[in-house]
Amino acid sequence: MAITFALSTQPVERVRADVLAVPMFADGRVGPGVDLVEAALGGALSAFVAEAGFTGKPDETLVVPIGTGPGPTAAVLVGLGEPATLSTDRLRRAAAAIARSSSRARSVVTTLLAAASDLAPRAAAQALAEGFALGSYQFLTYKSDGKPSKLSRVTVVGGRGAETRAGLDRGVAVADAVAWARDMVNEPAGAKSPAEFAAAARKLLTGRGVTVTVLTEAQLRAQKMGGVLGVGQGSVRGPRFVRVVYQPRGASQTKTLALVGKGVVFDSGGLSLKTASGMETMKTDMSGAAAVLAAMSALQALGVRHRVVAYAPMVENMPSGSAIRPGDVLRMRSGTTVEVLNTDAEGRLILADALSLAASEKASAIVDLATLTGACVVALGEKVAGVMGNQPNWVEQVRAAADRAGEPMWTLPLPKDYRKLLDSEVADLRNISTGSYGGALTAGLFLERFVDDVPWAHLDIAGPARAGSDDGELTKGGTGFGVRTLLELVSTLEGAPAARSTRRAAKKR
Ligand code: BES
Ligand code: MN
Ligand code: ZN
């Protein structure tokens, strides 16, 4: 159920809602509205809280019955942790916790923002809206007895006027995009062939101020996209390539941010077949493409002023009589030849074509998102993405945007010394390293060969694209990781991504 956010300047006791949500810090400080709870308990709130073991730690909630109507019949106390360390991330999690504990209620009034007066009002409101909307996300398409959340109205008391309103609206737009990405990721692979995924993208993007092109298999051949065709040739469901252009009025034609997303709708490993358990979550291997397309859908609503072009290669990686074999050589779009020694290292093959297309279409900067390597999950775990690239400034700009958006990322190196691990006996490159370690880095080094010298940042989201359990604003399953970072990045780009000419000049020095 979509949630509508209202701002009220009334005192909280004057707002009609089913649930009253009041923040509480770990030092015992509570937000406005607590007197209603206190009154309902006849002054026994502190005893009640102590009895329940509620301490105001982050993510804690405590439901307190406070009456039989017509006002709120329940209060939810939500923990905000230590006041000194309050952050927008903490606020987002608190909002998600309220949404979860109030999913049977239709409306909530909350004083959460009154406790956040030290945070920038717009960012705080955005985080609040994201938390409510994403914390109540559900994927119920295939559940016979699913109970959709009833929460449809959140009234915010203690906001700060226009700034708060703008933040709430922004949070709603961002959360809508994230929810679409989650839906696509959660959809079973059987129901999202490359053609169906492309059609879903076209449907999403219609009326969003962008133009969408879907390349069919024949067009991919004409474009010599050997990587996409090679990976796709084992499946009866042929590959597609979605290209989306956002060209706001008045934006410079010469400065373009390119977004590239890995769209493997199912990764069986191909003839280098994965194990049964290794395949269980491989419907999520299109999370990068889903994130990029979702982000494109929100650019107009967010008033982004830069030209942005998205590239989403879509394939199914299957073993079959027509599949690519270990030892086969592919000629990529760029002309570079690749010896495919492991058909399970397929993401880099389709990304290579997309990256080289973005570079030859004169992108001034590139960001790619891909569930690329298990090695990145080994290095950083399931919650942190790896970020790599060919230009420290650009990588740092992306990482900083992720930080503000509340999506954890850590910078990894692309050591020149490791380039030789990709030397092939017969072709220009091999698609897997000759070594056994550092797989996230060698995958990044492979991609680097296809971006020319365009500033490029690569996000390996193999870990955080999926959550193993509900956690803050994340729900078990697809997370839509990366959408928030991309939207923060495009909204805060200084002037525009570095232009080609200045970059070349800088390099010669
Ligand atoms: N899609 C996988 C990476 C992955 C693994 C994503 C686990 C999410 C969770 C990718 O295509 C892959 O199979 N990578 C191989 C590369 C190897 C063959 C060099 C891997 O990581 O094992
Ligand atoms: Mn694979
Ligand atoms: Zn894969």
mmCIF file of C-alpha atoms in Angstrom, residues 141-374:
data_model
loop_
_atom_site.group_PDB
_atom_site.id
_atom_site.type_symbol
_atom_site.label_atom_id
_atom_site.label_comp_id
_atom_site.label_asym_id
_atom_site.label_seq_id
_atom_site.Cartn_x
_atom_site.Cartn_y
_atom_site.Cartn_z
ATOM 1 C CA THR A 141 2.526 -11.557 -5.824
ATOM 2 C CA TYR A 142 2.708 -15.290 -5.176
ATOM 3 C CA LYS A 143 1.349 -15.451 -1.594
ATOM 4 C CA SER A 144 -2.153 -16.898 -1.311
ATOM 5 C CA ASP A 145 -2.572 -15.691 2.259
ATOM 6 C CA GLY A 146 -0.469 -12.558 2.146
ATOM 7 C CA LYS A 147 -1.460 -9.773 4.507
ATOM 8 C CA PRO A 148 -0.698 -6.478 2.807
ATOM 9 C CA SER A 149 0.313 -3.690 5.179
ATOM 10 C CA LYS A 150 -2.641 -1.410 5.815
ATOM 11 C CA LEU A 151 -0.529 1.610 6.642
ATOM 12 C CA SER A 152 -1.516 4.293 4.162
ATOM 13 C CA ARG A 153 -1.174 7.619 5.978
ATOM 14 C CA VAL A 154 1.634 9.078 8.064
ATOM 15 C CA THR A 155 1.216 12.486 9.662
ATOM 16 C CA VAL A 156 4.412 14.190 10.691
ATOM 17 C CA VAL A 157 4.271 16.601 13.613
ATOM 18 C CA GLY A 158 7.213 18.831 14.465
ATOM 19 C CA GLY A 159 8.566 19.227 10.956
ATOM 20 C CA ARG A 160 9.950 22.431 9.524
ATOM 21 C CA GLY A 161 7.603 23.601 6.812
ATOM 22 C CA ALA A 162 8.667 23.680 3.184
ATOM 23 C CA GLU A 163 11.998 21.954 3.784
ATOM 24 C CA THR A 164 10.284 19.038 5.488
ATOM 25 C CA ARG A 165 7.621 18.858 2.765
ATOM 26 C CA ALA A 166 10.301 18.776 0.054
ATOM 27 C CA GLY A 167 12.207 16.050 1.886
ATOM 28 C CA LEU A 168 9.103 13.908 2.338
ATOM 29 C CA ASP A 169 8.260 14.213 -1.380
ATOM 30 C CA ARG A 170 11.793 13.342 -2.339
ATOM 31 C CA GLY A 171 11.759 10.333 -0.020
ATOM 32 C CA VAL A 172 8.531 9.082 -1.581
ATOM 33 C CA ALA A 173 9.950 9.365 -5.116
ATOM 34 C CA VAL A 174 13.148 7.585 -4.113
ATOM 35 C CA ALA A 175 11.275 4.823 -2.264
ATOM 36 C CA ASP A 176 8.966 4.252 -5.245
ATOM 37 C CA ALA A 177 12.006 3.669 -7.436
ATOM 38 C CA VAL A 178 13.598 1.347 -4.868
ATOM 39 C CA ALA A 179 10.365 -0.635 -4.563
ATOM 40 C CA TRP A 180 10.243 -1.192 -8.332
ATOM 41 C CA ALA A 181 13.807 -2.511 -8.253
ATOM 42 C CA ARG A 182 12.918 -4.829 -5.349
ATOM 43 C CA ASP A 183 9.853 -6.101 -7.202
ATOM 44 C CA MET A 184 11.920 -6.933 -10.278
ATOM 45 C CA VAL A 185 14.634 -8.627 -8.240
ATOM 46 C CA ASN A 186 12.111 -10.670 -6.246
ATOM 47 C CA GLU A 187 10.266 -11.775 -9.375
ATOM 48 C CA PRO A 188 11.132 -15.405 -10.228
ATOM 49 C CA ALA A 189 13.509 -15.777 -13.180
ATOM 50 C CA GLY A 190 10.930 -17.883 -15.009
ATOM 51 C CA ALA A 191 8.702 -14.823 -15.161
ATOM 52 C CA LYS A 192 11.387 -12.356 -16.264
ATOM 53 C CA SER A 193 13.075 -13.397 -19.482
ATOM 54 C CA PRO A 194 15.326 -10.681 -20.929
ATOM 55 C CA ALA A 195 12.446 -9.681 -23.219
ATOM 56 C CA GLU A 196 9.995 -9.535 -20.299
ATOM 57 C CA PHE A 197 12.456 -7.593 -18.150
ATOM 58 C CA ALA A 198 12.967 -5.116 -20.980
ATOM 59 C CA ALA A 199 9.194 -4.780 -21.420
ATOM 60 C CA ALA A 200 8.770 -4.135 -17.692
ATOM 61 C CA ALA A 201 11.440 -1.432 -17.904
ATOM 62 C CA ARG A 202 9.693 0.191 -20.852
ATOM 63 C CA LYS A 203 6.409 0.153 -18.946
ATOM 64 C CA LEU A 204 8.014 1.690 -15.853
ATOM 65 C CA LEU A 205 9.727 4.419 -17.856
ATOM 66 C CA THR A 206 6.794 5.486 -20.004
ATOM 67 C CA GLY A 207 5.751 9.022 -19.080
ATOM 68 C CA ARG A 208 8.879 9.612 -16.984
ATOM 69 C CA GLY A 209 10.571 12.096 -19.294
ATOM 70 C CA VAL A 210 13.011 9.596 -20.804
ATOM 71 C CA THR A 211 13.334 7.794 -24.123
ATOM 72 C CA VAL A 212 13.739 4.022 -24.108
ATOM 73 C CA THR A 213 15.310 1.853 -26.793
ATOM 74 C CA VAL A 214 15.306 -1.943 -26.603
ATOM 75 C CA LEU A 215 17.813 -3.693 -28.851
ATOM 76 C CA THR A 216 16.700 -7.139 -30.015
ATOM 77 C CA GLU A 217 19.055 -10.015 -30.730
ATOM 78 C CA ALA A 218 19.338 -9.041 -34.395
ATOM 79 C CA GLN A 219 20.278 -5.502 -33.421
ATOM 80 C CA LEU A 220 22.818 -6.805 -30.930
ATOM 81 C CA ARG A 221 24.410 -8.726 -33.804
ATOM 82 C CA ALA A 222 24.464 -5.616 -35.952
ATOM 83 C CA GLN A 223 26.169 -3.790 -33.062
ATOM 84 C CA LYS A 224 28.702 -6.633 -32.727
ATOM 85 C CA MET A 225 27.949 -7.056 -29.036
ATOM 86 C CA GLY A 226 29.881 -10.304 -28.769
ATOM 87 C CA GLY A 227 29.817 -10.372 -24.987
ATOM 88 C CA VAL A 228 26.061 -10.058 -24.618
ATOM 89 C CA LEU A 229 25.422 -12.477 -27.505
ATOM 90 C CA GLY A 230 27.966 -14.994 -26.242
ATOM 91 C CA VAL A 231 26.543 -15.185 -22.730
ATOM 92 C CA GLY A 232 22.987 -15.173 -24.064
ATOM 93 C CA GLN A 233 23.433 -17.902 -26.657
ATOM 94 C CA GLY A 234 22.815 -20.799 -24.263
ATOM 95 C CA SER A 235 19.280 -19.753 -23.390
ATOM 96 C CA VAL A 236 16.127 -20.222 -25.444
ATOM 97 C CA ARG A 237 15.170 -16.787 -24.140
ATOM 98 C CA GLY A 238 17.357 -14.430 -26.160
ATOM 99 C CA PRO A 239 19.225 -11.380 -24.868
ATOM 100 C CA ARG A 240 18.104 -7.755 -24.994
ATOM 101 C CA PHE A 241 19.811 -4.440 -24.343
ATOM 102 C CA VAL A 242 17.922 -1.500 -22.880
ATOM 103 C CA ARG A 243 19.183 2.027 -23.438
ATOM 104 C CA VAL A 244 17.470 4.946 -21.698
ATOM 105 C CA VAL A 245 18.170 8.643 -22.281
ATOM 106 C CA TYR A 246 17.235 11.443 -19.898
ATOM 107 C CA GLN A 247 17.827 14.809 -21.535
ATOM 108 C CA PRO A 248 16.376 17.626 -19.435
ATOM 109 C CA ARG A 249 15.653 20.909 -21.162
ATOM 110 C CA GLY A 250 18.621 23.205 -21.100
ATOM 111 C CA ALA A 251 21.139 20.529 -20.040
ATOM 112 C CA SER A 252 24.422 20.473 -21.870
ATOM 113 C CA GLN A 253 24.579 17.826 -24.617
ATOM 114 C CA THR A 254 28.255 17.256 -24.061
ATOM 115 C CA LYS A 255 28.268 16.255 -20.412
ATOM 116 C CA THR A 256 26.636 12.942 -19.808
ATOM 117 C CA LEU A 257 26.578 10.615 -16.847
ATOM 118 C CA ALA A 258 26.327 6.966 -17.953
ATOM 119 C CA LEU A 259 24.768 4.356 -15.669
ATOM 120 C CA VAL A 260 25.437 0.718 -16.515
ATOM 121 C CA GLY A 261 23.710 -2.247 -14.822
ATOM 122 C CA LYS A 262 24.278 -5.999 -14.993
ATOM 123 C CA GLY A 263 21.048 -7.681 -16.058
ATOM 124 C CA VAL A 264 21.538 -11.445 -15.791
ATOM 125 C CA VAL A 265 17.955 -12.593 -15.195
ATOM 126 C CA PHE A 266 19.233 -15.985 -14.077
ATOM 127 C CA ASP A 267 22.811 -17.108 -13.560
ATOM 128 C CA SER A 268 23.096 -20.896 -13.629
ATOM 129 C CA GLY A 269 26.812 -20.492 -14.278
ATOM 130 C CA GLY A 270 26.365 -21.847 -17.811
ATOM 131 C CA LEU A 271 28.443 -24.938 -18.636
ATOM 132 C CA SER A 272 30.674 -23.989 -15.672
ATOM 133 C CA LEU A 273 27.551 -24.857 -13.734
ATOM 134 C CA LYS A 274 26.955 -23.555 -10.226
ATOM 135 C CA THR A 275 25.971 -25.876 -7.363
ATOM 136 C CA ALA A 276 22.299 -26.228 -6.437
ATOM 137 C CA SER A 277 22.687 -23.951 -3.445
ATOM 138 C CA GLY A 278 24.821 -21.526 -5.422
ATOM 139 C CA MET A 279 21.932 -21.081 -7.839
ATOM 140 C CA GLU A 280 19.202 -20.516 -5.258
ATOM 141 C CA THR A 281 19.440 -16.742 -5.264
ATOM 142 C CA MET A 282 20.601 -16.253 -8.835
ATOM 143 C CA LYS A 283 17.334 -14.703 -9.981
ATOM 144 C CA THR A 284 18.789 -11.648 -8.239
ATOM 145 C CA ASP A 285 21.688 -11.379 -10.690
ATOM 146 C CA MET A 286 19.904 -8.546 -12.512
ATOM 147 C CA SER A 287 19.935 -6.267 -9.463
ATOM 148 C CA GLY A 288 22.368 -3.823 -11.079
ATOM 149 C CA ALA A 289 20.152 -3.347 -14.138
ATOM 150 C CA ALA A 290 17.064 -3.043 -11.942
ATOM 151 C CA ALA A 291 18.752 -0.330 -9.843
ATOM 152 C CA VAL A 292 19.877 1.673 -12.849
ATOM 153 C CA LEU A 293 16.470 1.513 -14.554
ATOM 154 C CA ALA A 294 14.668 2.344 -11.321
ATOM 155 C CA ALA A 295 16.893 5.385 -10.868
ATOM 156 C CA MET A 296 16.085 6.568 -14.398
ATOM 157 C CA SER A 297 12.391 6.474 -13.530
ATOM 158 C CA ALA A 298 12.801 9.128 -10.826
ATOM 159 C CA LEU A 299 15.066 11.683 -12.529
ATOM 160 C CA GLN A 300 12.268 13.881 -13.844
ATOM 161 C CA ALA A 301 10.333 13.842 -10.557
ATOM 162 C CA LEU A 302 13.499 14.849 -8.707
ATOM 163 C CA GLY A 303 14.243 17.657 -11.142
ATOM 164 C CA VAL A 304 17.696 16.342 -12.092
ATOM 165 C CA ARG A 305 19.418 18.849 -14.376
ATOM 166 C CA HIS A 306 22.056 16.660 -16.047
ATOM 167 C CA ARG A 307 21.899 14.421 -19.081
ATOM 168 C CA VAL A 308 21.910 10.791 -17.918
ATOM 169 C CA VAL A 309 22.016 7.693 -20.124
ATOM 170 C CA ALA A 310 21.446 4.163 -18.828
ATOM 171 C CA TYR A 311 22.682 0.936 -20.386
ATOM 172 C CA ALA A 312 21.245 -2.396 -19.266
ATOM 173 C CA PRO A 313 22.390 -5.575 -21.006
ATOM 174 C CA MET A 314 19.951 -8.411 -20.235
ATOM 175 C CA VAL A 315 20.720 -12.105 -20.655
ATOM 176 C CA GLU A 316 20.001 -15.504 -19.171
ATOM 177 C CA ASN A 317 23.149 -17.549 -18.462
ATOM 178 C CA MET A 318 22.228 -21.173 -19.219
ATOM 179 C CA PRO A 319 24.018 -24.436 -20.084
ATOM 180 C CA SER A 320 22.810 -26.048 -23.299
ATOM 181 C CA GLY A 321 23.904 -27.401 -26.653
ATOM 182 C CA SER A 322 24.157 -23.863 -27.910
ATOM 183 C CA ALA A 323 25.909 -22.447 -24.868
ATOM 184 C CA ILE A 324 29.336 -20.864 -24.923
ATOM 185 C CA ARG A 325 32.082 -23.342 -23.908
ATOM 186 C CA PRO A 326 35.114 -22.894 -21.688
ATOM 187 C CA GLY A 327 37.940 -22.018 -24.066
ATOM 188 C CA ASP A 328 35.732 -20.232 -26.595
ATOM 189 C CA VAL A 329 36.864 -16.793 -27.671
ATOM 190 C CA LEU A 330 34.454 -13.883 -27.941
ATOM 191 C CA ARG A 331 35.071 -10.720 -29.915
ATOM 192 C CA MET A 332 33.574 -7.926 -27.847
ATOM 193 C CA ARG A 333 31.922 -4.787 -29.156
ATOM 194 C CA SER A 334 35.156 -2.854 -28.677
ATOM 195 C CA GLY A 335 37.089 -5.377 -30.808
ATOM 196 C CA THR A 336 38.933 -6.800 -27.792
ATOM 197 C CA THR A 337 38.956 -10.615 -27.793
ATOM 198 C CA VAL A 338 38.239 -12.587 -24.622
ATOM 199 C CA GLU A 339 38.972 -16.223 -23.886
ATOM 200 C CA VAL A 340 36.098 -17.489 -21.767
ATOM 201 C CA LEU A 341 37.645 -19.981 -19.373
ATOM 202 C CA ASN A 342 34.751 -19.953 -16.944
ATOM 203 C CA THR A 343 31.239 -19.355 -18.221
ATOM 204 C CA ASP A 344 30.196 -18.344 -14.688
ATOM 205 C CA ALA A 345 32.249 -15.153 -14.997
ATOM 206 C CA GLU A 346 29.554 -13.855 -17.340
ATOM 207 C CA GLY A 347 28.686 -10.494 -15.804
ATOM 208 C CA ARG A 348 31.934 -8.863 -16.936
ATOM 209 C CA LEU A 349 31.325 -10.101 -20.485
ATOM 210 C CA ILE A 350 27.990 -8.349 -20.878
ATOM 211 C CA LEU A 351 29.188 -5.277 -18.967
ATOM 212 C CA ALA A 352 32.195 -4.976 -21.279
ATOM 213 C CA ASP A 353 29.905 -4.310 -24.247
ATOM 214 C CA ALA A 354 27.768 -1.860 -22.297
ATOM 215 C CA LEU A 355 30.774 0.026 -20.913
ATOM 216 C CA SER A 356 32.429 0.322 -24.309
ATOM 217 C CA LEU A 357 29.169 1.604 -25.795
ATOM 218 C CA ALA A 358 28.877 4.188 -23.014
ATOM 219 C CA ALA A 359 32.483 5.277 -23.548
ATOM 220 C CA SER A 360 32.107 5.546 -27.317
ATOM 221 C CA GLU A 361 28.912 7.555 -26.882
ATOM 222 C CA LYS A 362 31.123 10.086 -25.100
ATOM 223 C CA ALA A 363 29.988 9.664 -21.527
ATOM 224 C CA SER A 364 31.820 12.135 -19.324
ATOM 225 C CA ALA A 365 31.633 9.767 -16.358
ATOM 226 C CA ILE A 366 30.385 6.219 -15.814
ATOM 227 C CA VAL A 367 28.998 4.306 -12.841
ATOM 228 C CA ASP A 368 28.287 0.603 -13.163
ATOM 229 C CA LEU A 369 26.415 -1.621 -10.713
ATOM 230 C CA ALA A 370 26.765 -5.381 -10.785
ATOM 231 C CA THR A 371 26.284 -8.441 -8.618
ATOM 232 C CA LEU A 372 29.678 -9.367 -9.957
ATOM 233 C CA THR A 373 31.698 -11.551 -7.612
ATOM 234 C CA GLY A 374 31.340 -13.878 -4.654
#
